[in-house]
XYZ file of C-alpha atoms in Angstrom:
432
model
C 41.411 16.316 -2.583
C 41.488 13.240 0.503
C 38.462 15.453 2.160
C 36.347 14.418 -1.417
C 37.981 10.588 -1.517
C 36.107 10.152 2.332
C 33.053 12.005 1.501
C 32.404 9.532 -1.636
C 33.660 6.566 0.740
C 30.976 7.667 2.960
C 28.304 8.062 0.558
C 29.116 4.800 -0.924
C 29.531 2.789 2.443
C 25.842 4.373 3.549
C 24.373 3.675 0.134
C 25.642 0.182 0.193
C 24.144 -0.053 3.862
C 20.984 1.444 2.818
C 20.961 -1.021 -0.141
C 21.562 -4.095 2.088
C 18.733 -2.659 4.653
C 16.259 -2.474 1.678
C 17.095 -5.947 0.405
C 17.050 -7.257 3.634
C 13.720 -6.005 4.693
C 12.237 -6.873 0.998
C 13.304 -10.412 1.641
C 11.592 -10.143 5.255
C 8.677 -9.112 3.694
C 8.917 -12.216 1.097
C 9.248 -14.885 3.780
C 6.094 -13.157 5.624
C 4.417 -13.163 2.735
C 4.866 -16.572 1.683
C 4.636 -17.476 5.694
C 0.809 -16.411 5.329
C 0.356 -18.423 2.282
C 1.427 -21.104 3.801
C -0.920 -20.728 6.533
C -3.472 -20.026 4.645
C -3.047 -23.240 2.372
C -3.109 -25.154 5.870
C -6.217 -23.655 6.850
C -8.160 -24.508 3.733
C -6.773 -27.948 4.411
C -7.652 -28.450 7.267
C -11.102 -26.822 6.635
C -11.660 -29.262 3.799
C -10.614 -32.316 6.131
C -12.900 -30.775 8.908
C -15.449 -30.871 6.380
C -14.921 -34.416 5.129
C -14.766 -35.845 7.964
C -18.232 -34.322 9.321
C -19.452 -35.838 5.953
C -17.932 -39.373 6.727
C -19.318 -39.395 10.276
C -22.912 -38.252 8.992
C -22.793 -40.551 6.052
C -21.317 -43.642 8.559
C -24.209 -43.117 11.173
C -26.797 -42.779 8.696
C -25.462 -46.195 6.940
C -24.786 -47.889 10.330
C -28.084 -47.417 11.185
C -30.343 -48.004 7.821
C -28.709 -50.766 5.912
C -30.157 -53.267 8.634
C -33.652 -52.435 7.255
C -32.903 -53.912 3.814
C -33.252 -57.185 5.758
C -36.237 -58.445 7.508
C -36.497 -61.673 9.248
C -39.258 -64.572 7.873
C -40.400 -67.548 9.553
C -41.239 -71.060 7.972
C -44.773 -72.655 7.968
C -45.721 -75.814 7.140
C -49.595 -74.819 6.078
C -52.515 -76.853 5.537
C -55.183 -75.135 3.676
C -58.237 -76.536 5.205
C -61.010 -75.791 2.270
C -63.362 -75.043 5.372
C -61.127 -72.332 6.537
C -60.252 -71.326 3.414
C -63.822 -70.517 1.875
C -64.173 -69.043 5.702
C -61.149 -66.840 5.103
C -59.710 -67.933 8.687
C -56.147 -67.641 7.432
C -55.446 -66.284 11.144
C -56.084 -69.475 12.452
C -54.385 -71.402 9.479
C -50.903 -69.980 9.942
C -51.017 -70.250 13.887
C -51.711 -74.077 13.748
C -48.788 -74.038 11.524
C -46.899 -71.946 13.820
C -47.910 -74.476 16.799
C -46.610 -77.065 14.969
C -43.481 -75.632 14.589
C -43.090 -75.242 18.796
C -44.266 -78.846 20.176
C -43.466 -77.364 23.822
C -46.334 -74.966 23.551
C -49.153 -76.507 24.451
C -51.103 -73.932 27.348
C -52.928 -71.505 26.429
C -50.955 -68.415 27.482
C -47.691 -69.575 26.008
C -49.967 -69.980 22.428
C -50.845 -66.689 23.126
C -47.385 -65.546 23.460
C -46.218 -67.102 19.919
C -49.030 -65.666 18.183
C -47.020 -62.392 18.669
C -44.090 -63.916 16.597
C -45.855 -63.629 13.243
C -46.476 -60.466 11.664
C -49.910 -59.130 11.522
C -49.911 -59.187 7.755
C -49.089 -63.052 7.825
C -52.474 -64.219 7.151
C -53.002 -61.696 4.126
C -49.850 -62.704 2.713
C -51.203 -66.776 2.748
C -54.409 -65.364 1.394
C -52.901 -63.262 -1.463
C -50.944 -66.682 -2.306
C -54.328 -68.728 -2.320
C -56.297 -66.337 -4.404
C -53.270 -66.194 -6.962
C -53.336 -69.807 -7.248
C -56.917 -71.603 -6.093
C -55.422 -74.831 -6.660
C -53.342 -75.142 -4.017
C -56.500 -75.414 -1.481
C -56.781 -78.915 0.518
C -52.669 -78.974 -0.260
C -49.901 -78.329 2.845
C -47.465 -75.851 1.376
C -44.114 -74.560 2.938
C -44.402 -70.702 3.125
C -42.265 -68.519 4.197
C -44.264 -65.125 6.115
C -42.480 -61.864 7.743
C -41.595 -61.728 11.568
C -43.020 -59.289 13.942
C -40.743 -56.330 13.981
C -39.896 -56.817 17.573
C -38.366 -60.868 16.448
C -36.416 -58.841 13.603
C -34.711 -56.688 15.982
C -34.224 -59.462 18.481
C -32.419 -61.534 15.385
C -30.514 -57.950 14.314
C -29.357 -57.831 17.863
C -31.121 -54.872 19.144
C -33.279 -56.418 21.425
C -30.362 -58.579 24.128
C -31.016 -61.397 25.906
C -28.763 -60.815 29.101
C -30.880 -58.268 30.399
C -33.838 -59.288 33.407
C -37.129 -60.060 31.245
C -38.670 -56.924 32.843
C -36.821 -54.792 30.661
C -37.094 -56.261 27.336
C -39.829 -56.562 24.808
C -39.760 -59.969 24.502
C -40.636 -62.194 27.713
C -38.317 -65.811 27.915
C -41.392 -67.835 26.388
C -40.754 -66.063 22.691
C -36.973 -65.999 23.103
C -37.163 -69.865 23.678
C -39.350 -70.111 21.045
C -37.252 -68.134 18.548
C -34.220 -70.349 19.562
C -36.438 -73.772 19.016
C -37.033 -72.374 15.393
C -33.443 -71.305 14.470
C -32.215 -74.944 15.906
C -34.612 -76.293 13.221
C -34.023 -74.033 10.639
C -37.100 -72.230 10.842
C -36.155 -68.460 10.738
C -34.100 -67.030 8.243
C -33.187 -63.005 7.283
C -33.620 -62.666 3.319
C -33.434 -59.235 1.992
C -36.590 -56.855 2.512
C -38.319 -56.297 -0.997
C -41.356 -55.288 1.425
C -39.318 -51.937 1.987
C -39.331 -51.261 -1.943
C -42.743 -52.983 -3.241
C -45.342 -51.645 -0.417
C -46.782 -48.393 1.009
C -46.664 -46.830 4.411
C -48.010 -49.058 7.268
C -48.588 -48.710 11.154
C -46.324 -52.402 11.522
C -42.609 -51.573 10.569
C -42.193 -54.628 9.057
C -44.991 -54.143 6.577
C -44.446 -50.562 5.936
C -42.510 -49.510 2.509
C -41.495 -46.516 0.447
C -42.826 -47.202 -2.773
C -46.210 -45.093 -2.438
C -43.561 -41.954 -1.137
C -41.740 -42.630 -4.057
C -44.320 -42.436 -6.321
C -45.910 -39.849 -4.826
C -42.254 -37.469 -5.158
C -42.364 -38.800 -8.739
C -45.772 -37.240 -9.538
C -44.767 -34.098 -7.816
C -41.933 -33.629 -9.692
C -43.351 -34.292 -13.149
C -46.072 -31.514 -12.558
C -43.304 -29.127 -10.979
C -41.154 -29.935 -14.287
C -43.853 -29.468 -16.677
C -44.743 -25.953 -15.115
C -41.320 -24.072 -13.959
C -38.931 -25.349 -16.314
C -40.859 -23.769 -19.832
C -41.902 -21.108 -17.634
C -38.296 -20.483 -16.292
C -36.670 -20.812 -19.490
C -39.149 -18.435 -21.139
C -38.875 -15.990 -18.690
C -35.067 -15.898 -18.603
C -34.609 -15.488 -22.249
C -37.460 -12.751 -22.220
C -35.436 -10.893 -19.070
C -32.193 -11.441 -21.375
C -32.445 -10.810 -24.564
C -35.479 -9.288 -25.377
C -36.806 -7.144 -22.299
C -35.964 -3.601 -22.373
C -33.526 -2.278 -19.297
C -35.779 0.214 -17.108
C -37.360 0.380 -13.925
C -40.011 -2.284 -14.184
C -37.344 -4.881 -15.501
C -34.899 -3.869 -12.515
C -37.848 -4.258 -10.270
C -38.602 -8.034 -11.603
C -35.344 -9.074 -11.147
C -34.781 -8.198 -7.937
C -38.092 -9.653 -6.744
C -37.089 -12.903 -8.570
C -33.581 -12.469 -6.838
C -35.596 -11.877 -3.364
C -37.820 -14.978 -4.070
C -35.286 -17.426 -4.795
C -34.062 -16.628 -0.797
C -37.434 -17.096 0.460
C -37.573 -19.878 3.240
C -39.570 -22.475 1.960
C -42.431 -22.878 4.123
C -43.738 -19.503 2.487
C -44.856 -21.085 -0.543
C -46.555 -23.509 1.714
C -48.430 -21.287 3.432
C -48.984 -19.626 -0.333
C -50.130 -22.976 -1.512
C -52.163 -23.637 1.646
C -54.449 -20.103 1.080
C -54.653 -20.228 -2.613
C -54.637 -23.992 -4.102
C -56.287 -25.067 -1.202
C -58.250 -22.104 0.316
C -59.384 -20.328 -2.838
C -59.108 -22.880 -5.616
C -60.610 -25.683 -3.351
C -57.696 -28.077 -4.892
C -57.757 -31.828 -2.948
C -55.225 -31.800 0.035
C -52.601 -34.336 -0.066
C -52.719 -34.346 -3.794
C -49.168 -34.315 -6.084
C -50.781 -31.724 -8.331
C -51.121 -29.142 -5.173
C -47.777 -30.291 -4.202
C -46.072 -30.021 -7.699
C -47.594 -26.669 -8.205
C -45.868 -25.642 -4.642
C -42.899 -26.915 -5.562
C -42.699 -25.382 -8.965
C -43.353 -21.638 -7.514
C -40.547 -22.398 -5.368
C -37.833 -23.827 -7.940
C -38.947 -20.845 -10.717
C -36.494 -18.297 -9.339
C -33.711 -20.960 -9.460
C -34.321 -22.066 -13.005
C -34.732 -18.190 -13.765
C -31.661 -17.038 -12.535
C -29.358 -20.292 -13.491
C -30.881 -19.660 -16.919
C -30.184 -16.066 -17.569
C -26.584 -16.926 -16.096
C -26.116 -19.534 -18.927
C -27.430 -17.158 -20.914
C -25.174 -14.597 -20.121
C -22.177 -16.850 -20.527
C -22.573 -16.923 -24.470
C -20.662 -14.334 -26.311
C -21.918 -11.555 -27.693
C -19.737 -12.232 -30.819
C -22.078 -15.243 -31.239
C -25.186 -12.897 -31.476
C -23.705 -10.479 -33.830
C -22.736 -13.265 -35.782
C -25.931 -14.364 -36.419
C -27.432 -11.037 -36.519
C -25.084 -10.002 -39.602
C -26.111 -12.847 -41.648
C -29.368 -11.815 -41.505
C -31.066 -14.013 -39.129
C -34.096 -11.759 -36.705
C -33.509 -11.779 -33.188
C -35.706 -14.742 -32.415
C -33.891 -16.932 -34.716
C -30.499 -15.866 -33.026
C -31.866 -17.059 -29.820
C -33.443 -19.972 -30.695
C -30.786 -21.275 -32.978
C -27.208 -20.171 -31.704
C -27.868 -18.968 -28.004
C -30.056 -21.274 -26.634
C -28.168 -24.262 -27.766
C -25.063 -23.140 -26.530
C -26.368 -22.125 -23.220
C -28.468 -25.461 -22.890
C -25.561 -27.160 -20.390
C -26.133 -24.459 -17.922
C -29.888 -24.271 -18.145
C -30.045 -28.068 -17.842
C -27.552 -27.832 -14.878
C -29.793 -25.349 -13.111
C -33.202 -26.924 -13.866
C -31.741 -30.447 -12.480
C -30.427 -28.978 -9.397
C -33.894 -26.998 -9.374
C -35.791 -30.277 -9.157
C -33.193 -31.909 -6.595
C -34.333 -29.044 -4.175
C -37.917 -29.565 -4.759
C -37.266 -33.351 -4.265
C -35.783 -32.904 -0.943
C -38.267 -30.484 0.097
C -40.710 -30.690 3.341
C -41.911 -28.163 4.843
C -43.854 -26.802 2.083
C -45.584 -30.069 2.069
C -46.597 -30.276 5.298
C -48.274 -27.092 5.068
C -50.474 -28.337 1.670
C -51.509 -31.581 4.249
C -49.225 -34.157 2.046
C -48.198 -35.608 5.884
C -51.357 -37.600 6.011
C -51.305 -41.227 6.542
C -51.192 -43.171 3.206
C -51.218 -46.826 2.467
C -52.250 -46.738 -1.056
C -50.217 -46.122 -3.859
C -51.076 -42.917 -5.846
C -52.565 -43.726 -9.197
C -52.925 -39.850 -10.579
C -52.384 -36.581 -9.523
C -55.200 -35.869 -7.921
C -54.949 -38.968 -5.222
C -53.892 -38.360 -2.159
C -50.025 -39.493 -1.771
C -46.626 -38.297 0.362
C -43.015 -37.830 -0.494
C -39.729 -39.149 0.079
C -38.783 -36.392 2.956
C -42.464 -36.611 4.820
C -42.220 -40.253 5.284
C -38.903 -39.544 6.296
C -40.474 -37.371 8.986
C -43.577 -39.455 9.847
C -41.214 -42.130 10.494
C -38.496 -40.294 12.404
C -41.832 -39.261 14.465
C -42.694 -43.310 15.318
C -41.866 -45.040 18.539
C -41.284 -47.991 17.349
C -37.373 -48.967 17.157
C -38.077 -50.995 13.750
C -38.984 -47.215 12.383
C -35.488 -45.706 13.150
C -33.249 -48.167 10.867
C -36.399 -47.594 8.189
C -35.655 -44.066 8.531
C -32.315 -44.313 7.943
C -33.101 -46.501 4.929
C -35.785 -44.102 3.408
C -32.476 -41.301 3.785
C -30.255 -43.345 1.853
C -32.601 -44.084 -0.770
C -33.532 -40.221 -0.816
C -29.504 -39.482 -1.050
C -29.354 -42.139 -3.944
C -31.977 -39.848 -6.137
C -30.184 -36.673 -5.050
C -26.769 -38.078 -6.148
C -28.096 -39.729 -9.628
C -29.520 -36.057 -10.321
C -26.550 -34.266 -9.467
C -24.466 -36.646 -11.710
C -27.041 -36.551 -14.346
C -26.579 -32.885 -14.184
C -22.851 -33.094 -14.077
C -23.010 -35.897 -17.300
C -25.454 -33.490 -19.630
C -23.052 -30.561 -18.634
C -20.225 -32.189 -19.780
C -22.153 -33.742 -22.797
C -23.097 -30.630 -24.487
C -20.607 -28.052 -23.420
C -18.855 -26.450 -26.248
C -15.707 -24.129 -25.880
C -14.941 -20.765 -27.889
C-alpha cells in the first residue's frame, strides 16, 4: 500500500514538474514571439522614418534651390521715347541712355560698356512692346522697370560674392559699384518673376519661362487621354466580362502584364520607328508624343480597370441578369458605375505617369529648343520633364534655380492629379 502511495506521489510530482516545464516553455515562446513582433514593429517604424527623412531632404533640397527663381531683379529707368529713335526702332540706345543717366559716374567708354551688361538683352523688346501697345507714349518720358541680366540677379540673391578677388567672380568692380549706386537711389528691386509662367524657353535665364513646356505637356496629355482611356477601358471590359477563357486570351493577358513593365524608352523607340519613320508624322509634335504616351499608359489603364471590375461582387451581375437585363446592360448599367472609382484612379495615375516621363519624348525629338508657345497638336513643342532636362544641362547658375523651380511646378501638377484621383475615388466609392 505504501509503495502504491509512493508511486502515485512520484507520478504526480513528475506530472506537476512536466506541466510546470511546459508552462514555462510556453511562456518563453510567447515572450520570444512578442519580442519578435516588437522588433518587427520597430524596424517598420525605422524604415518609415528613414523614408520620410529622405523625402524631406529631397524636397528641402529642391525648394532651397528653386524658390529664388520665383523672384527676378528689375532696374528702374527714366526713358525718353524720342520720336526719331522710336521710328528707327533703336530701343537699345534709348534704354542705354536711361541707364547711363542712373550712374552719372560712368563717363568713359569702357565703364559704359560694362554698364550695358546690367540690363537683360530683352530690355529693348520690353520697351518696344510697351510702345506698340500705347503709341501715344512717343515723345514722352516714362518710368519703366526692365529685367536685369541674370548675373545681376544672381548677385542680388547672394549667389555671387563680392568679397572674392575680381578675377574669380563673374562681375567686375565697375558693375558692382554701379549696382551699389542703383541700390542707393532705389533703382533696383526684386519682384515676382511672372516671366517664368508667361514665356517660352530662352537662351537667357532671365527671359526663360515654363509656359511653352506646360502647353506642350497639356496637348500631349489630351492626345494620350483621348486615345488610351476609351481603348483601355473597352479592352478591360471585353477581357473581363465577355472574352472566352482560352489560350489566346491568356496570351493577351500575359502580354498586357509584360507591357506594363517594359522600360518607357522602348515605347520611344517604337514611336521613332513607326510614327516618325513609317507614317512620317512631324517631329517634336504633341500629336506624336501623345501617341507614344498612349501606348505606354494603355497597359496600366487596362490592368487597373480589370482590377476595378473584378472588385464588383458577382451578386450584382447575377441580380441584373435575373431581372432580365442583357449582358451588355448588366455591364453598362451596373458593373461599370460601381467600378468607376477604381477605373478613374487607375486612369489618373496613368496620366500622371505620362506627365512625368522624359525618355520617350527624347526619342521622338521633343528635346528641341522651342521658344514659341505651341498653338496646335502638330506644332513643335516640348514638355515639362524635357524642359527640366534641358535646363539642368545648361551651364548658367541661374538655370540651376529655374530647374528646381520647374521641378516644383511638375510636382505640384503630380500632387494635384493624385489628389484628384483620391477625391474622385472617395466621391464615387460605394460600399456593399
